[in-house]
Tab-separated table of C-alpha atoms and ligand atoms in Angstrom:
chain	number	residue	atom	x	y	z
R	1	UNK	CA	157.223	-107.529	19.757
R	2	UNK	CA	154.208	-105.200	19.464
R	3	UNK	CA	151.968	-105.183	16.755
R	4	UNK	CA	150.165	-101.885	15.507
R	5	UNK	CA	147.606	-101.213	12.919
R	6	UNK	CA	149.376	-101.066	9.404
R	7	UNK	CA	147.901	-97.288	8.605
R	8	UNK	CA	147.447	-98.005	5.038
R	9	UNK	CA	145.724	-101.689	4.858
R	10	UNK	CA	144.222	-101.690	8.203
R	11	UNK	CA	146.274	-105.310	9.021
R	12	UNK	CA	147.762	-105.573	12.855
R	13	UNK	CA	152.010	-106.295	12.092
R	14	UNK	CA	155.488	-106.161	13.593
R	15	UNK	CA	156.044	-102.784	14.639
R	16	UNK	CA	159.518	-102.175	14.326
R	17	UNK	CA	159.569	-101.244	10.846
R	18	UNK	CA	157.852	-98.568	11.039
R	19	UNK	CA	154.130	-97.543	10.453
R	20	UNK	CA	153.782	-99.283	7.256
R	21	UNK	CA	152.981	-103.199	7.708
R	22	UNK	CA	155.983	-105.049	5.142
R	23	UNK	CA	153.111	-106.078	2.845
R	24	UNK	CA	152.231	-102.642	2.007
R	25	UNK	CA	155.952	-101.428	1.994
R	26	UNK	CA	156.520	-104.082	-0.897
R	27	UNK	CA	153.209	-102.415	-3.097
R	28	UNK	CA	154.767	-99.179	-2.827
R	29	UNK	CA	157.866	-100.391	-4.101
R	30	UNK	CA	156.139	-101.901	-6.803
R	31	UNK	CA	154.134	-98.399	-6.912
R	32	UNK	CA	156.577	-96.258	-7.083
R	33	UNK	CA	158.707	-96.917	-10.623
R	34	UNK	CA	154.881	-96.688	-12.082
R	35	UNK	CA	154.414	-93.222	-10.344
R	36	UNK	CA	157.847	-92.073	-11.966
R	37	UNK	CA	157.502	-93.090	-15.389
R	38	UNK	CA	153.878	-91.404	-15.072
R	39	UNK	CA	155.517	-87.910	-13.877
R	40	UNK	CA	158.164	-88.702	-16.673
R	41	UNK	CA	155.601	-88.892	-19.014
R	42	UNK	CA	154.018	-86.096	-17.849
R	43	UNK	CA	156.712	-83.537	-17.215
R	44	UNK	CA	154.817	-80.545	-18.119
R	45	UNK	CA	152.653	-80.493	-16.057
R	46	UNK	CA	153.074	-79.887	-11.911
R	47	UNK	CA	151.546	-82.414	-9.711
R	48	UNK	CA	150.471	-83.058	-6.613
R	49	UNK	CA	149.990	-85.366	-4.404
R	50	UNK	CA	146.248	-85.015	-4.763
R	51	UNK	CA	146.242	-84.921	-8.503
R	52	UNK	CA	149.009	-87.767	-8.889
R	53	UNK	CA	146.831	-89.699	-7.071
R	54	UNK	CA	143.347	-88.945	-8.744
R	55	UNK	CA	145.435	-89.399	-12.028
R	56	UNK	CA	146.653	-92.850	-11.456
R	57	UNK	CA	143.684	-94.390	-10.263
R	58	UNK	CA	145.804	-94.673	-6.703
R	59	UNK	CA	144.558	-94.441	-3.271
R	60	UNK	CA	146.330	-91.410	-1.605
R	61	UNK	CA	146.949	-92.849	1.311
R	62	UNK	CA	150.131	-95.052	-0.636
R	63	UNK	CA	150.510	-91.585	-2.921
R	64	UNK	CA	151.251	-89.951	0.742
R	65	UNK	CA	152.716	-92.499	2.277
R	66	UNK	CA	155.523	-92.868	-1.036
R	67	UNK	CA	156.123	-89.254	-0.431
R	68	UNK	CA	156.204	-89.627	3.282
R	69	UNK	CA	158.794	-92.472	2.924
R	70	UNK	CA	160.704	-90.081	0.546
R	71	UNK	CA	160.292	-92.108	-2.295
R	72	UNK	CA	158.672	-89.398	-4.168
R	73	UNK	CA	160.686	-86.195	-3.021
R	74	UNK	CA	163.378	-86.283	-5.499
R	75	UNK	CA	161.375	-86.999	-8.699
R	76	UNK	CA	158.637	-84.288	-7.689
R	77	UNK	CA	159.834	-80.912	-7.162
R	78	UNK	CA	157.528	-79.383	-5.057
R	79	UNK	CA	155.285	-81.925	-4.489
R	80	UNK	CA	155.959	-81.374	-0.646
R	81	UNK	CA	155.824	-77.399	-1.672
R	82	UNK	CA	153.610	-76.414	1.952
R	83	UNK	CA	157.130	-77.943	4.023
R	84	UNK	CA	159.225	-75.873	1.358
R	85	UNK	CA	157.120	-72.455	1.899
R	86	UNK	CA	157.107	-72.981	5.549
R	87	UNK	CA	161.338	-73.406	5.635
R	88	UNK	CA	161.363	-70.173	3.694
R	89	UNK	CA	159.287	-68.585	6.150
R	90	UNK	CA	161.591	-69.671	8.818
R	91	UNK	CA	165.036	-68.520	6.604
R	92	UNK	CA	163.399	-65.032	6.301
R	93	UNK	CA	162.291	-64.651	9.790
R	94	UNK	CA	165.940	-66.155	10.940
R	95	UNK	CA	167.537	-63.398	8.181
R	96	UNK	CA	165.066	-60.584	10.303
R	97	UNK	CA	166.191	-61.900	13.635
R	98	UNK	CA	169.959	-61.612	12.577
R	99	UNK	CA	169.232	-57.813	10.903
R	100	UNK	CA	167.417	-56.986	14.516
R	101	UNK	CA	170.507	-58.329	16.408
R	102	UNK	CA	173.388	-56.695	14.564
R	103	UNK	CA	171.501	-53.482	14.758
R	104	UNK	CA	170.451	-53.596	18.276
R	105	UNK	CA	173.831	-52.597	19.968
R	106	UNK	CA	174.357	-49.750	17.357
R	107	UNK	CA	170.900	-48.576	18.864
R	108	UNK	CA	172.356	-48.788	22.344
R	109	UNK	CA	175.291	-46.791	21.527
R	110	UNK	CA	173.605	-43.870	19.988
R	111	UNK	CA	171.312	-43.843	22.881
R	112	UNK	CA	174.684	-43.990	25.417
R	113	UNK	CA	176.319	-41.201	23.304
R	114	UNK	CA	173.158	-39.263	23.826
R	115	UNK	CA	172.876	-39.683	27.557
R	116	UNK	CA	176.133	-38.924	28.087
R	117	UNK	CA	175.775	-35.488	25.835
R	118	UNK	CA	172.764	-35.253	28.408
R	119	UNK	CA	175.115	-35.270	31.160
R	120	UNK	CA	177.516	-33.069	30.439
R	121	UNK	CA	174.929	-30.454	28.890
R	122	UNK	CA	173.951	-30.734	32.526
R	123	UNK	CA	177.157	-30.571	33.889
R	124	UNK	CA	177.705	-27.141	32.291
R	125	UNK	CA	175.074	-25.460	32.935
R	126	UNK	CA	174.928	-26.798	36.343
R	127	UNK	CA	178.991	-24.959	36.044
R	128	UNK	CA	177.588	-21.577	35.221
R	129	UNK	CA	175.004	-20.976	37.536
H	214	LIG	ZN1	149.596	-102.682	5.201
Protein backbone atom coordinates (compact mmCIF):
# COMPACT_ATOMS: atom_id res chain seq x y z
CA UNK A 1 0.00 0.00 0.00
CA UNK A 2 1.46 3.43 -0.85
CA UNK A 3 0.03 6.49 0.14
CA UNK A 4 0.29 9.76 -2.07
CA UNK A 5 -0.77 13.27 -1.55
CA UNK A 6 -4.62 13.56 -2.33
CA UNK A 7 -4.03 16.54 -5.13
CA UNK A 8 -7.11 18.30 -4.20
CA UNK A 9 -7.17 18.36 -0.13
CA UNK A 10 -3.56 17.99 0.42
CA UNK A 11 -4.36 14.60 2.83
CA UNK A 12 -1.66 11.52 2.35
CA UNK A 13 -4.30 8.21 1.25
CA UNK A 14 -4.46 4.78 -0.36
CA UNK A 15 -3.18 5.13 -3.69
CA UNK A 16 -4.86 2.74 -5.69
CA UNK A 17 -7.79 4.68 -6.47
CA UNK A 18 -6.41 6.97 -8.18
CA UNK A 19 -5.13 10.61 -7.54
CA UNK A 20 -8.12 11.72 -5.74
CA UNK A 21 -8.05 10.66 -1.86
CA UNK A 22 -11.95 8.75 -1.37
CA UNK A 23 -12.92 11.73 0.82
CA UNK A 24 -12.67 14.13 -1.91
CA UNK A 25 -14.08 11.63 -4.57
CA UNK A 26 -17.35 11.51 -2.32
CA UNK A 27 -17.57 15.82 -2.40
CA UNK A 28 -17.44 15.68 -5.99
CA UNK A 29 -20.12 13.34 -6.16
CA UNK A 30 -22.02 15.40 -4.00
CA UNK A 31 -20.64 18.38 -6.34
CA UNK A 32 -21.47 17.33 -9.30
CA UNK A 33 -25.64 17.03 -9.50
CA UNK A 34 -25.23 20.85 -8.07
CA UNK A 35 -22.89 21.73 -11.07
CA UNK A 36 -25.61 20.19 -13.51
CA UNK A 37 -28.66 21.67 -12.35
CA UNK A 38 -26.52 25.06 -12.38
CA UNK A 39 -25.56 24.52 -16.27
CA UNK A 40 -29.31 23.41 -16.58
CA UNK A 41 -30.31 26.48 -15.28
CA UNK A 42 -28.10 28.26 -17.19
CA UNK A 43 -28.26 26.79 -20.65
CA UNK A 44 -27.71 29.86 -22.56
CA UNK A 45 -24.94 30.65 -21.75
CA UNK A 46 -21.35 28.61 -22.58
CA UNK A 47 -19.19 27.84 -19.70
CA UNK A 48 -16.10 27.01 -18.74
CA UNK A 49 -14.34 25.48 -16.50
CA UNK A 50 -12.98 28.77 -15.25
CA UNK A 51 -16.26 30.56 -15.24
CA UNK A 52 -18.30 27.44 -13.80
CA UNK A 53 -16.09 27.60 -11.18
CA UNK A 54 -15.93 31.45 -10.37
CA UNK A 55 -19.81 31.14 -10.75
CA UNK A 56 -20.44 28.59 -8.14
CA UNK A 57 -18.37 29.82 -5.53
CA UNK A 58 -16.19 26.36 -6.24
CA UNK A 59 -12.58 25.84 -6.02
CA UNK A 60 -11.34 24.80 -9.55
CA UNK A 61 -9.28 22.40 -8.58
CA UNK A 62 -12.77 19.93 -7.86
CA UNK A 63 -14.35 22.01 -11.11
CA UNK A 64 -11.14 20.33 -12.99
CA UNK A 65 -10.87 17.47 -11.33
CA UNK A 66 -15.08 16.64 -12.09
CA UNK A 67 -14.17 17.25 -15.63
CA UNK A 68 -10.99 15.31 -15.42
CA UNK A 69 -12.92 12.33 -13.91
CA UNK A 70 -15.43 12.82 -16.82
CA UNK A 71 -18.12 13.71 -14.74
CA UNK A 72 -18.60 16.90 -16.48
CA UNK A 73 -17.90 15.98 -20.25
CA UNK A 74 -21.27 14.95 -21.24
CA UNK A 75 -23.36 17.77 -19.67
CA UNK A 76 -20.80 20.52 -21.01
CA UNK A 77 -20.26 20.60 -24.59
CA UNK A 78 -17.14 22.04 -25.07
CA UNK A 79 -16.11 22.60 -21.84
CA UNK A 80 -12.91 20.48 -22.72
CA UNK A 81 -13.06 22.58 -26.24
CA UNK A 82 -8.72 23.03 -26.30
CA UNK A 83 -8.68 18.67 -26.44
CA UNK A 84 -11.58 19.03 -29.13
CA UNK A 85 -9.60 21.76 -31.36
CA UNK A 86 -6.46 19.86 -30.97
CA UNK A 87 -8.29 16.28 -32.36
CA UNK A 88 -9.45 18.40 -35.25
CA UNK A 89 -6.10 19.52 -35.89
CA UNK A 90 -4.93 16.02 -35.93
CA UNK A 91 -8.18 14.74 -38.36
CA UNK A 92 -7.12 17.51 -40.84
CA UNK A 93 -3.49 16.91 -40.81
CA UNK A 94 -4.32 12.89 -41.00
CA UNK A 95 -6.97 13.95 -44.10
CA UNK A 96 -3.53 16.01 -45.67
CA UNK A 97 -1.30 13.05 -45.03
CA UNK A 98 -3.82 10.65 -46.84
CA UNK A 99 -4.32 13.45 -49.95
CA UNK A 100 -0.19 13.53 -50.03
CA UNK A 101 -0.09 9.67 -50.15
CA UNK A 102 -2.68 8.85 -52.79
CA UNK A 103 -1.13 11.49 -54.92
CA UNK A 104 2.41 10.64 -54.47
CA UNK A 105 2.62 7.53 -56.83
CA UNK A 106 0.58 9.42 -59.57
CA UNK A 107 3.62 11.92 -59.23
CA UNK A 108 6.03 9.05 -59.73
CA UNK A 109 4.38 7.85 -62.75
CA UNK A 110 4.27 11.03 -64.66
CA UNK A 111 7.82 11.52 -63.80
CA UNK A 112 8.58 7.59 -65.14
CA UNK A 113 6.49 8.33 -68.30
CA UNK A 114 8.66 11.34 -68.75
CA UNK A 115 12.01 9.67 -68.35
CA UNK A 116 11.20 7.11 -70.41
CA UNK A 117 9.96 9.75 -73.33
CA UNK A 118 13.58 11.04 -72.34
CA UNK A 119 14.99 7.88 -73.38
CA UNK A 120 13.70 7.13 -76.36
CA UNK A 121 13.91 10.92 -77.62
CA UNK A 122 17.50 9.89 -77.05
CA UNK A 123 17.35 6.76 -78.57
CA UNK A 124 16.30 8.37 -81.87
CA UNK A 125 18.30 10.81 -82.32
CA UNK A 126 21.14 8.83 -81.12
CA UNK A 127 19.44 6.43 -84.49
CA UNK A 128 19.91 9.22 -86.95
CA UNK A 129 23.19 10.43 -86.47
ZN1 LIG B 1 -8.71 14.73 -0.85
Amino acid sequence: MSLITCKLCGRLYDATRGKICSQCLDELDELYPRVREFIRDHSKTSFSVDSLAEDMDVDILRMQSLVDLGYLDRDVPGISGADEEKKKKEELLQQLKGTLNTSAPRERHSDEKASKMYGQERYGTGKKK
